[in-house]
Structure formats: C-alpha cells, structure tokens
XYZ file of C-alpha atoms in Angstrom:
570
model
C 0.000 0.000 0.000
C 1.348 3.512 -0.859
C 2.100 5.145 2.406
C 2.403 9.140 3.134
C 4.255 11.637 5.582
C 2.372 11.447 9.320
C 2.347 14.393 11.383
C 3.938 14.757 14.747
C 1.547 12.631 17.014
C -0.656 14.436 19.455
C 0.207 14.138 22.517
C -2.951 13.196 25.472
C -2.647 12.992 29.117
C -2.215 9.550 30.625
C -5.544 10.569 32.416
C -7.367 10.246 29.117
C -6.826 6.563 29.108
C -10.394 5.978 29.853
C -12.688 8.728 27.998
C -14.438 5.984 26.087
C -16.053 4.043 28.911
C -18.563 6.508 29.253
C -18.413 8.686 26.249
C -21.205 10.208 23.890
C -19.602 9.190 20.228
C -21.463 10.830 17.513
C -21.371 8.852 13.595
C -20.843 10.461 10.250
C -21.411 9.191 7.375
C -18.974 12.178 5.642
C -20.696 11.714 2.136
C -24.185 13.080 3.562
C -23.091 15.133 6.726
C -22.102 18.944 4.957
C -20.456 19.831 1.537
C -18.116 22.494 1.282
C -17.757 22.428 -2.578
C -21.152 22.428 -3.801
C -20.179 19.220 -5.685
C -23.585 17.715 -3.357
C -21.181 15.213 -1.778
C -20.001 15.857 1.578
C -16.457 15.611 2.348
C -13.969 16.706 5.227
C -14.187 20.391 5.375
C -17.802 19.737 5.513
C -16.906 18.237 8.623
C -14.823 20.771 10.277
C -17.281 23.446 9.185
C -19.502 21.633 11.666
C -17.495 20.392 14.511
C -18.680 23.337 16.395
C -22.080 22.713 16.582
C -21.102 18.828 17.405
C -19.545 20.522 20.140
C -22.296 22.950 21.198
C -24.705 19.137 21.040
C -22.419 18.324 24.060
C -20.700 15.172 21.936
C -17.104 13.769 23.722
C -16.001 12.117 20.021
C -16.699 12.010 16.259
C -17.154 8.847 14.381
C -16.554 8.761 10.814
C -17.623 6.493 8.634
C -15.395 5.530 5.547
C -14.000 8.615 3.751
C -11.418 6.768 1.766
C -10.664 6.507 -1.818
C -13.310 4.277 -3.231
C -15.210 3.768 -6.168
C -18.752 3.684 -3.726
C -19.492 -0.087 -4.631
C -20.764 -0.247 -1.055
C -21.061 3.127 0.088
C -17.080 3.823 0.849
C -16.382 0.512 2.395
C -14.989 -0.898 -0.936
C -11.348 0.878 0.011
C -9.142 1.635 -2.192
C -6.422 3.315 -0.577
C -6.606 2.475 3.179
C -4.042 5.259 4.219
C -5.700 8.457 2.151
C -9.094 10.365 1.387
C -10.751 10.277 -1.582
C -10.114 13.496 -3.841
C -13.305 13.712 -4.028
C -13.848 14.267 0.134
C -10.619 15.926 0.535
C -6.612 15.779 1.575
C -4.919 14.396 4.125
C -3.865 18.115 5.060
C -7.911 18.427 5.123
C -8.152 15.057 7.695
C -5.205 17.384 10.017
C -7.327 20.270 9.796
C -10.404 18.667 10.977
C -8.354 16.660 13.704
C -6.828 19.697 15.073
C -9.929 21.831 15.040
C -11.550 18.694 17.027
C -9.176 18.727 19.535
C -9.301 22.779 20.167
C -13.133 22.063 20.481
C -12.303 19.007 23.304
C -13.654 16.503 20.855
C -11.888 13.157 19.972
C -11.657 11.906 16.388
C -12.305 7.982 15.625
C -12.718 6.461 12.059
C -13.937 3.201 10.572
C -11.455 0.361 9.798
C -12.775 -1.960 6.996
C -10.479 -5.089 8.072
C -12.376 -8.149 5.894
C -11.924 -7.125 2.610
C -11.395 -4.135 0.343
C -11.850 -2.852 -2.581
C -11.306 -4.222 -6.242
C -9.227 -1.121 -7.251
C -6.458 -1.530 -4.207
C -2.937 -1.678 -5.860
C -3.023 -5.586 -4.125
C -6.260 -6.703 -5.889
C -4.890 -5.246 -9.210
C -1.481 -6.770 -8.587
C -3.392 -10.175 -7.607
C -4.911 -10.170 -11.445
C -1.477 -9.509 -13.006
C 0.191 -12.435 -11.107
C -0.724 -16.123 -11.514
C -2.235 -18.611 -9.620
C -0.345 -19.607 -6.727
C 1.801 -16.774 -6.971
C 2.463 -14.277 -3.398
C 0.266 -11.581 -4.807
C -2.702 -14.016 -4.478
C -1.911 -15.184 -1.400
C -2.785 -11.950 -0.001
C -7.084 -12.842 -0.763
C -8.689 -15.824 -1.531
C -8.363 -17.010 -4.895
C -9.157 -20.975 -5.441
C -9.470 -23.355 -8.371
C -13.345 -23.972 -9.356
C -15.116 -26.962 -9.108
C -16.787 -28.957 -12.170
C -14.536 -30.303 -15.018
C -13.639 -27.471 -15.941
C -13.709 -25.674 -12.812
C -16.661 -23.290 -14.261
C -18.733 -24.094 -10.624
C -17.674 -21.731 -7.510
C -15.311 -23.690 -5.453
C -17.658 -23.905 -2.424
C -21.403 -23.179 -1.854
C -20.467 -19.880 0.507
C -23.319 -16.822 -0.484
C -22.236 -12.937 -0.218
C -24.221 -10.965 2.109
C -25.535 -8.409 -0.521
C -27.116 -11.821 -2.666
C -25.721 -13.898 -4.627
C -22.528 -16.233 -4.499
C -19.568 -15.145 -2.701
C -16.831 -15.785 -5.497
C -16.399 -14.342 -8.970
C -14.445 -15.911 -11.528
C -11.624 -14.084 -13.149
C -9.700 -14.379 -16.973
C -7.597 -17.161 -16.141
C -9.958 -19.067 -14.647
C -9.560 -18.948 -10.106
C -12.301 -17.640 -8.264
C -11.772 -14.425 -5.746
C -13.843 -14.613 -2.421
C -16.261 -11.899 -1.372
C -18.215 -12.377 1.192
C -20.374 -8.745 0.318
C -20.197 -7.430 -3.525
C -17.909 -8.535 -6.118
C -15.984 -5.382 -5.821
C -14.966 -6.191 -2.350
C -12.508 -9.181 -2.256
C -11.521 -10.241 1.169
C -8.248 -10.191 2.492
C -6.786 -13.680 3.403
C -5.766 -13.021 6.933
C -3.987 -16.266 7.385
C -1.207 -13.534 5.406
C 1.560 -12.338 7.808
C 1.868 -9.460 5.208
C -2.214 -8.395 5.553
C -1.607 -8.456 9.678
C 1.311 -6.174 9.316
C 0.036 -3.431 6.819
C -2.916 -2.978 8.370
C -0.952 -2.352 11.841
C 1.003 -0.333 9.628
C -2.565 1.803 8.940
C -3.556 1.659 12.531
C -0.554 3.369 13.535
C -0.687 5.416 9.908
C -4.283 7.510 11.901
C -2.913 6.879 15.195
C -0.067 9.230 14.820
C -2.819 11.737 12.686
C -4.201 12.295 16.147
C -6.746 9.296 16.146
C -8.574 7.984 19.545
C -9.987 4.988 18.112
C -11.404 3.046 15.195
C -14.597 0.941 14.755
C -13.902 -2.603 12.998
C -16.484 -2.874 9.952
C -17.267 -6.826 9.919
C -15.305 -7.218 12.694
C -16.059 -11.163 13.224
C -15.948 -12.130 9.471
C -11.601 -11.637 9.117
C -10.494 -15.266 10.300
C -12.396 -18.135 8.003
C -11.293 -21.595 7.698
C -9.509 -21.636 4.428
C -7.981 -25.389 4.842
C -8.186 -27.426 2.031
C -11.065 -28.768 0.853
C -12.858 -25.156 1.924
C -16.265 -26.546 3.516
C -19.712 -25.914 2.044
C -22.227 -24.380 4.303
C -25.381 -26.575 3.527
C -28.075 -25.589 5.910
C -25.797 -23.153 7.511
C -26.262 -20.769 4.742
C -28.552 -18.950 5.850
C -26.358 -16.059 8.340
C -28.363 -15.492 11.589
C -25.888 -14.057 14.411
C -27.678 -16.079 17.225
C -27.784 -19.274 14.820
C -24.279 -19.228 14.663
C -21.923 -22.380 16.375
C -20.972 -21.015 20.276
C -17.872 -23.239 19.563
C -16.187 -20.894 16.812
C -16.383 -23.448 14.417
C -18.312 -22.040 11.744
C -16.303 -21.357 8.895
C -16.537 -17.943 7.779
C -17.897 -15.938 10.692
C -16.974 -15.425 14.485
C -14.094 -18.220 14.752
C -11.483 -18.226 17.463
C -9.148 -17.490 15.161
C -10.156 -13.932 15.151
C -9.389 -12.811 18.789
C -5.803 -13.540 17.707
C -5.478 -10.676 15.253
C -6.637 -8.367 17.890
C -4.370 -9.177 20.101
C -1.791 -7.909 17.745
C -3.939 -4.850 17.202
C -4.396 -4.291 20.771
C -0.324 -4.145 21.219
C -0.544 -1.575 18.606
C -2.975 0.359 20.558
C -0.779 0.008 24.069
C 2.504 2.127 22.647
C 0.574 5.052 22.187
C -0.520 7.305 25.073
C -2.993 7.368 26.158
C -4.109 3.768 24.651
C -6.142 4.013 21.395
C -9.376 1.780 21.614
C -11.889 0.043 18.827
C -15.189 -0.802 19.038
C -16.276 -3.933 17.118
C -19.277 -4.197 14.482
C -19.732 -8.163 15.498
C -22.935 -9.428 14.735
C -22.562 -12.692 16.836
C -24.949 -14.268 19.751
C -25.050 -12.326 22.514
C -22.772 -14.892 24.467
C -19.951 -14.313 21.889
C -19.867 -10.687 21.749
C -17.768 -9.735 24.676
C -14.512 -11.618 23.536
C -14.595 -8.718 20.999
C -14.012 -6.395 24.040
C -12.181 -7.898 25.917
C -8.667 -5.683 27.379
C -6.437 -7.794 25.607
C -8.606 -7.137 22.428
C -10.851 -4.095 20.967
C -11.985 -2.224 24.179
C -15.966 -2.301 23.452
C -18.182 -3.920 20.545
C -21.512 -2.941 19.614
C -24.562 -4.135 21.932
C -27.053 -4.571 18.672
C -29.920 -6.273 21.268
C -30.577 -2.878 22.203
C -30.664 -1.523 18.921
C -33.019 -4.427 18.116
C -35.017 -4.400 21.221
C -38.850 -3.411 21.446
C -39.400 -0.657 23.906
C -40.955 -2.944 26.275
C -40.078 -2.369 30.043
C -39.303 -6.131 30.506
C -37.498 -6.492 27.076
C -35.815 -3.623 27.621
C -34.123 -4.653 31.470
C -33.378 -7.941 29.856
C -31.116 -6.482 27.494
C -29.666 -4.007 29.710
C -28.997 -6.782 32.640
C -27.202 -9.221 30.112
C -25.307 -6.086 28.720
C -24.339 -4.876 31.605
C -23.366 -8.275 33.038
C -21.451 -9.203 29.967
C -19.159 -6.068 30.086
C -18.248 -6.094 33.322
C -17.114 -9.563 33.289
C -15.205 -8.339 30.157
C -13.707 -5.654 32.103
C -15.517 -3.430 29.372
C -18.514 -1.000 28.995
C -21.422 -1.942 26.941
C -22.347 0.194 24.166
C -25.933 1.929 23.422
C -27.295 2.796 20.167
C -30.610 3.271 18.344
C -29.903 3.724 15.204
C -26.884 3.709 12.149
C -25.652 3.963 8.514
C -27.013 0.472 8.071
C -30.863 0.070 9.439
C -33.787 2.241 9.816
C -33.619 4.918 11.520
C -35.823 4.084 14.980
C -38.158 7.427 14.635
C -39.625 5.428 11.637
C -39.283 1.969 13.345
C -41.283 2.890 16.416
C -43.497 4.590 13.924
C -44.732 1.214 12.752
C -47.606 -0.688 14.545
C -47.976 -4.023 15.785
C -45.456 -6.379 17.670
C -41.652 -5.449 16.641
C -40.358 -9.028 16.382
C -43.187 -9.906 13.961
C -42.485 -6.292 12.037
C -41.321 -7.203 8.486
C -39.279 -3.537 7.666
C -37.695 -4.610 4.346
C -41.017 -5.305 3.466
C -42.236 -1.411 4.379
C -39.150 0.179 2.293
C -41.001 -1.842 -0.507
C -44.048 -0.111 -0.034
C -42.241 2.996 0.151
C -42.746 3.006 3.873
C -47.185 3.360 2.969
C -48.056 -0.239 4.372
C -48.637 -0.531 7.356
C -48.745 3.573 7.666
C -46.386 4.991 10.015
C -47.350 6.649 13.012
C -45.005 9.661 13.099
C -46.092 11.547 15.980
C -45.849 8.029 17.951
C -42.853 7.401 16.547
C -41.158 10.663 17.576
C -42.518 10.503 21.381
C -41.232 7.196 21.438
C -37.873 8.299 19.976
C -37.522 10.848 22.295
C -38.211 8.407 25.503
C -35.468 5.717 24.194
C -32.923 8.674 23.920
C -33.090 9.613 27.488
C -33.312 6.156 28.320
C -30.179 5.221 26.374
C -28.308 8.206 27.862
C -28.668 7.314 31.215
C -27.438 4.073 30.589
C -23.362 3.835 32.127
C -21.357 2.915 28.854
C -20.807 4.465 25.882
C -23.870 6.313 23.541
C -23.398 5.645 19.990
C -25.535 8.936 18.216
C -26.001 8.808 14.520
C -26.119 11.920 12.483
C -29.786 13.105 12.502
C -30.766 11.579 15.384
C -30.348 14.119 17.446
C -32.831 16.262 14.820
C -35.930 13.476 15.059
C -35.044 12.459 11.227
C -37.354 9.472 10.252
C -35.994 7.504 7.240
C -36.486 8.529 3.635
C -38.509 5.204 2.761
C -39.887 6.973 -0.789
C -36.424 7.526 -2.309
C -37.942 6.503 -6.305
C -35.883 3.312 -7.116
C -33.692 5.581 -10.044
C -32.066 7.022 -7.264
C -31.130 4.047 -5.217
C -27.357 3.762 -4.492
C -27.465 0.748 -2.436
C -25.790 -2.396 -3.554
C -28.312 -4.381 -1.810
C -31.299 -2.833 -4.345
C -29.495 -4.709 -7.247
C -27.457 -7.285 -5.713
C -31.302 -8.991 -4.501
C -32.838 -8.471 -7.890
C -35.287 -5.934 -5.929
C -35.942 -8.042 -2.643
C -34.364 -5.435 -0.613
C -34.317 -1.864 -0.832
C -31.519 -1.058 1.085
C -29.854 1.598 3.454
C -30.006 4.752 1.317
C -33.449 6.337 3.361
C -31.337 6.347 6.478
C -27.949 7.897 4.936
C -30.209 11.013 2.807
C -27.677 14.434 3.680
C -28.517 16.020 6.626
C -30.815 19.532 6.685
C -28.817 22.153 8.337
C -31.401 25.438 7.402
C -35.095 25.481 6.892
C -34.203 26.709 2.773
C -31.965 26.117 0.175
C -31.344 23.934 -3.172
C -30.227 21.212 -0.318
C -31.218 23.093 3.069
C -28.167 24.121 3.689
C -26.343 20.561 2.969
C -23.968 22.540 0.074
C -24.410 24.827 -2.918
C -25.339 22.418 -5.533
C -28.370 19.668 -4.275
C -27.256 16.038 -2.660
C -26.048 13.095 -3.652
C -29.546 11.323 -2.522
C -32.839 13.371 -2.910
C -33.584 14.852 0.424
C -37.683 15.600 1.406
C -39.765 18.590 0.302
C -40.282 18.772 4.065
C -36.926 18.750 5.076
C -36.161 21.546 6.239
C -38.841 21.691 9.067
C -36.137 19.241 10.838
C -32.903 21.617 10.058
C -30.877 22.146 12.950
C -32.164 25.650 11.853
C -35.316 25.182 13.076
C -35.036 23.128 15.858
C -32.197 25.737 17.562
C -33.139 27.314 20.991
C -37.025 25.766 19.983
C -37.590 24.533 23.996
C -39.405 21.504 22.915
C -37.245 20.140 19.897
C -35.520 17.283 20.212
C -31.849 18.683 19.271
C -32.791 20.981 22.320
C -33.840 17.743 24.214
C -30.521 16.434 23.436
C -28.340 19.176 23.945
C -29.813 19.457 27.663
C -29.604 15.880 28.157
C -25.791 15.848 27.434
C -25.198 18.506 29.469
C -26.765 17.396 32.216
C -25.325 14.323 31.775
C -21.825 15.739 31.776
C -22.635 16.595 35.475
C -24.466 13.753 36.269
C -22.101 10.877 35.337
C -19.964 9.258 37.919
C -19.374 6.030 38.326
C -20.652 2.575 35.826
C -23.201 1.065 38.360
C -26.966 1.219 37.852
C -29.717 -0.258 40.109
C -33.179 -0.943 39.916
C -35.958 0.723 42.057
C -36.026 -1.999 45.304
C -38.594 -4.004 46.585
C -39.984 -1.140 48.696
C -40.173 0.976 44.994
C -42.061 -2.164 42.904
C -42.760 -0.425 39.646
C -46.039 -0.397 38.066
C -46.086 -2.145 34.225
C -44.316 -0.402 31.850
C -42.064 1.447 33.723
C -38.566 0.897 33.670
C -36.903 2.438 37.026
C -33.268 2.933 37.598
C -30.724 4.984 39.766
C -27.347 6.046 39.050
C -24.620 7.586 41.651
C -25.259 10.883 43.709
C -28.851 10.201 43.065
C -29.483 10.394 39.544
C -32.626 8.397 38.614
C -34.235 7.482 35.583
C -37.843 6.633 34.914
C -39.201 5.308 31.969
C -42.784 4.553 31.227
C -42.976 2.699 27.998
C -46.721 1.677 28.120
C -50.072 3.588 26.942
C -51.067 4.620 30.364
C -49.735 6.668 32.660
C -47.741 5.774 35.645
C -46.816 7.450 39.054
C -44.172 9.769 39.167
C -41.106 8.583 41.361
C -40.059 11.105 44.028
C -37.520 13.573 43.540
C -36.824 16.986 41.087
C -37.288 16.691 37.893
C -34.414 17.730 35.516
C -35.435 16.279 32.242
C -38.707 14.892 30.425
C -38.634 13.752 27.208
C -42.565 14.962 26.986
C -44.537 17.316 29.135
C -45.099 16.198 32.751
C -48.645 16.687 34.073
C -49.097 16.183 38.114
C -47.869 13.438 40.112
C -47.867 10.612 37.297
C -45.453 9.958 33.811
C -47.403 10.282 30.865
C -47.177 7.113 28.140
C -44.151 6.450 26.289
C -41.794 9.207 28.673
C -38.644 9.335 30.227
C -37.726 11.324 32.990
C -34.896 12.364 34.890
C -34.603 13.253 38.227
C -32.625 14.189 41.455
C -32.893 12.954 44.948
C -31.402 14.029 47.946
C -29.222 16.734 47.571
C -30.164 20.188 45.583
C -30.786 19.922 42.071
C -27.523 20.353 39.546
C -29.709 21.861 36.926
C -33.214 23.102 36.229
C -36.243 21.429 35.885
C -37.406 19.410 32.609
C -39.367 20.696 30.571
C-alpha cells in the first residue's frame, strides 16, 4: 500500500486513558453530513465546518464512517487506498485540519477500519490479477481453483451478504472470495503481510491524532480456508444467534479472530494514552464480549438494544445481560438506536404491531405506505429511548440526525437508489439509502443548507422543518432535548453502576426504574397509560409532565437528595 508523511503525534494525558467508557460518540457518514464544494457530496471540510455545533450538542467524540478513496461499490467501504481520502472528500492536510480543530473544540476523532476485505481497485487486488495462480500476490485474498470439469462451478457453496454467491471468476480461470459485492474481495488473513500493513494503517491515523477506530465486519476476518474449503449446507442462511458457540463455523466469528486483535491491541498500548476500537460483530449475545475484551478491541456494539422493542421487561433484559457481559469483560457496553445500516428508529417505532413480527424490508417496498407509520408516535417514542439510552453507564453511539428526530427517507424513487443491496437482490431489498439522505442544516436552500449544488440522494420537500435551523433554541425540539440531556449528563455521570428501584419501589407495568450515583434516577414509562411519578426533582422529560404521574411512552430524569444540579425538565 502507498504510504504518506504522518504528522507529529498528538500528545494526550495519561488521564485520558479511559474517555471511552462513558463517552457520547457521535457517527458520520462524511458523504451526507455537509459539503463544502457544492459538488452535493459531503467531504472533510464539511466536517470541520460543523465540529462546532457537534460541540455545542455536548458530543465527547466524532465517528466517521469511511472517507477513503473508493469507487462507492458499497457506500465507501470498498477501500481503495486504506491510508488516504478520496479526492473527491478531501486531503490528508484536510483530515489534520479537521483533527486539530476537534481537539481545540475538546472533541476526539475515531474512524472506521474496513479489516475483511477491500476494494477491487487496491494496488493488491490489481497486482493479484497480473500475477498467476499460486503466486504471493494471491496469497494476499482468496483465490481458489473452481469446481466442475472445468472448474466453471464456484469452489464452495459460501453466499455474499448483498445476494448472490460469494466468489467471482476471473480471466484465467480462479475464483476471488467476497463475502459482500464482487468489488470487495476479502483479504486472506492467514497472510503475515495483511496483519502487518494494516498495523502499519492503525498506527498510519494513530499518529494523525486518532482515539480509536470501529472494525467494519469485525467477526468475518479469520475463516477456515484449509483445504477442501467446507460448504455451508443448511448453515447458509447467516443469523448471528444461529451461529456455532464453539467458533467453528467457517466464515464468521471463529477463534481465530481474537488472535489478530491481540496484535492490534499491542498496537494500541505504545501510544498514550491507549487508542481503543469498538467492534461491528454481529454474533450471539454470548460471543460478543470476547470482541471487548482488554487484551482485544476495548468495546463492541450491543445490537440487542438496537433491536429491542421498547418494552419495560425487554428492555431490562437487554440491559442486565449487557451490563453483566461487560463487566465480566472488564468493558462498557455500548448503546445505540440507530446507524448507517438500518432504519432509523423514529420510523421503526413509527410502525404498529409487535416489533419481532415487524417485516421492515417489506415497508421500504411499499415505500414506507403499508402498514402507515405513526409519526407523531414514533417521535414521542424516539424521544423516551434517547433519554433512556443516555442514562445508561457505557458508551452512547448517536447517529447523524438523530439528534434532529429524522425518520428515514422510505420513498427515495428506485432511479435514485445507491445501495448495492437494491441490485445485488434483484429488488428483494431496498436497502440503506433512506437512512444515509444528507442532513438539513437550514429550513431553505437547493439542499437546506447541505452545500451549494443539491445532494447526492434526494432529500424531502419537508426537510427543512427538521434543520438544525429550526429546531435551535425551539424549547421543545428534540436537538434541544438532546443538547440538555448531554449537558446534564456531563454533570451527572460518575461512576458505571446502575440499580433498579427496590422491593420497597415495585414499579407499576411499563415502567422501567433505575438509579445512578449521587442520586441520579431514571424513569421510563414505555406503556399507553400513565404511571406514578417517582419522588424527587425533575431535571429532564422527554414529553410534558402533568401532576404526580409519567405520561405514556416518557422518560424522565430526576434528582434525589441533595439540591438539584440543573433546572427542571421541561
């Protein structure tokens, strides 16, 4: 990989070892975030144009999504270049900028890793098609012989994630793996030489001024690759909680993979303070903490909350086993409602009926008309399940728009579609374009306030009645219901324990009842009736409070015991 001059590395206080344990970490997807060009692609000055008002939210960290040269076969995590930006985002003198802007604002900088495979235009892939079979520059993917007599049938049965098999044939007749779209061959990381270079990257943004990475696909790098490679049979079929506990599946969440961490997480421990990773692992719940474990990534993605109903009893569940799970990991769990790859939860909790019998794909089909969405439900309920989350101890994952009550763009027309999934399925599945529309930043404009010259995906007529714009010192908004919530929570954070209301508190149905150091407790009533009001000031609703009980589907916080740190909710 062509490599570049590094700046001086920043330097942190030892005392910073542990910001991420109980951080606020806010995503960007750069491509729909804020154009500076007017090209209506959003790229890295973009970025630092905005950092400000990231900072003003109350955010501890910045989370970028891919912003390297790629060709956009998957949305930027096809890479070509693993150690640059694309032209079309920016320079590398553009990535210092926005670092050292960050760090005058107090905000950390992490960026996505994209470990399993990259993309077809990499100077290795290209090299791997020059060079014969067998020869060193194949050895760095997986290319195998074909099966048949002529070895015109894949060599094994394995299916890509995006549809379709997982291995293309090329000229001389071998077969490259991929386990998502053909333009993203995965790396062989049986390879000393693919360890290596990308510890070479991880120190590459590390001495940029990096605090941490999340690891796209972070259970798919170690695969058995012995000869003869397995079929799958029945196993086809990828369901994280279907998945062997053993590690002995052959493509996703072996053993094996904890290894290469380990060598990442020595990486991480010369630099100071550490740098830290948080792992995209969609495993069983049981497997997930090996991801995080101190001699490995630091944290990996809870997705049970993500995928939870907002049912009081679901809901404790998930936090008990989460909570439970990182601290015997020595972690902290991780809390998130939404990302660059599902719905965004406005529109989920939108939807009526049971959640685990809710067929989404099938809504984005209809163009989100059938079953009709429930906005105004949708946003209450949005707005109760972000105070909840935020009072959770561990780290708050906050995707862009969130914090401005966007639902998902479910009638983008089909022309406009970006998403590999769309034509990968042959139509089955619309894909993750309605949650990554660019962002509205003023209530006017060719692309309210996005850039000069439109966006890159069609945004809303009604856009701008979410723009930041809008929504700005508007008492009942929900960016104002955020940034008081991370405020307050800046004050209100202490240590990682949580406990439920006791016996002598026994909460009613439907509310969910927990208390935090100095007094900080949290009362959620996730049910259609209200529910008494738990003694103490209020500092924070996520709804109006009438008399002594919680209205439905409302989260409140309040403060025993000592005088109040802040003013009453609204």
């Amino acid at each position: 990989m062509p490599h570049h001059d590094s700046p001086t590395p920043s330097s942190s206080s030892p005392h910073d070892a542990d910001w991420w344990r109980q951080a606020v970490i806010y995503q960007i997807y750069p491509r729909s975030f804020a154009d500076s060009d007017g090209d209506g692609l959003g790229d890295i000055p973009g970025v630092t144009s905005r950092l400000p008002y990231l900072a003003d939210l109350g955010t501890d960290a910045v989370w970028l999504s891919p912003f390297y040269p790629s060709q956009l076969a998957d949305g930027g995590y096809d890479v070509a270049d693993y150690r640059d930006v694309d032209p079309r985002l920016g320079t590398l003198d553009d990535f210092d900028e926005m670092v050292a802007t960050a760090h005058r604002l107090g905000l950390k900088i992490m960026v996505d890793i994209v470990p399993n495979h990259s993309s077809d235009q990499h100077v290795w892939f290209q090299e791997a098609l020059r060079a014969a079979p067998g020869s060193a520059a194949r050895e760095r993917y997986v290319f195998r012989d074909g099966r048949g007599d002529d070895g015109e049938l894949p060599p094994t049965d394995w299916p890509s994630s995006f549809g379709g098999p997982a291995w293309t044939r090329v000229a001389d007749g071998q077969w490259y793996l991929h386990l998502y779209a053909p333009q993203q061959p995965d790396f062989n990381w049986d390879n000393p030489e693919v360890r290596e270079d990308f510890h070479n990257t991880l120190r590459f943004w590390s001495d940029r001024g990096v605090a941490g990475f999340r690891v796209d696909v972070a259970h798919g790098l170690a695969k058995d690759l012995r000869a003869p490679l397995r079929d799958l049979g029945d196993q086809q079929s990828y369901q994280p909680d279907a998945l062997p506990v053993d590690g002995s599946h052959p493509l996703w969440d072996r053993d094996a993979v904890h290894e290469i961490y380990r060598g990442w997480r020595q990486v991480f421990n010369t630099y100071d303070p550490p740098r830290f990773a948080v792992a995209e692992a969609w495993v069983g719940t049981s497997r997930r903490m090996a991801y995080a474990s101190a001699d490995g990534l630091g944290q990996a993605f809870n997705f049970d909350f993500l995928g939870a109903g907002l049912d009081a009893d679901e809901m404790r569940a998930t936090i008990e086993t989460a909570l439970a799970d990182a601290r015997d990991a020595g972690a902290t769990s991780t809390w998130v409602l939404s990302n660059h790859d599902v719905v965004r939860h406005v529109s989920r909790y939108a939807l009526p009926g049971d959640h685990r019998k809710r067929d989404v794909e099938a809504w984005l089909l209809t163009d989100g008309r059938e079953p009709a969405p429930d906005l105004a439900a949708g946003e209450r309920k949005a707005r109760a399940a972000a105070l909840l989350m935020l009072a959770l101890p561990g780290s708050a994952y906050v995707y862009q728009g969130e914090e401005l009550g966007l639902p998902e763009v479910a009638d983008l027309d089909r022309a406009d579609l970006q998403d590999p999934m769309w034509v990968r399925s042959g139509g089955r599945v619309k894909g993750r374009d309605g949650c990554r529309v660019p962002l509205p930043w003023t209530t006017e404009g060719t692309s309210f306030g996005f850039g000069s010259g439109g966006s890159w995906l069609p945004q809303p007529s009604g856009w701008g009645r979410y723009a930041a714009e809008a929504q700005s010192g508007d008492a009942g908004s929900f960016l104002e219901l955020y940034r008081e919530a991370l405020r307050l929570r800046r004050t209100l954070v202490a240590d990682e324990a949580l406990a439920w209301a006791g016996p002598q508190e026994p909460a009613p149905q439907g509310l969910l009842h927990f208390e935090r150091a100095g007094g900080w407790r949290t009362a959620s009533n996730l049910s259609d009736e209200p529910v008494w009001l738990p003694q103490g000031e209020v500092l924070l609703a996520s709804a109006p409070l009438t008399g002594d009980t919680i209205p439905p589907w409302t989260t409140v916080w309040l403060r025993t015991g000592a005088a109040s740190v802040s003013r009453s909710g609204r």
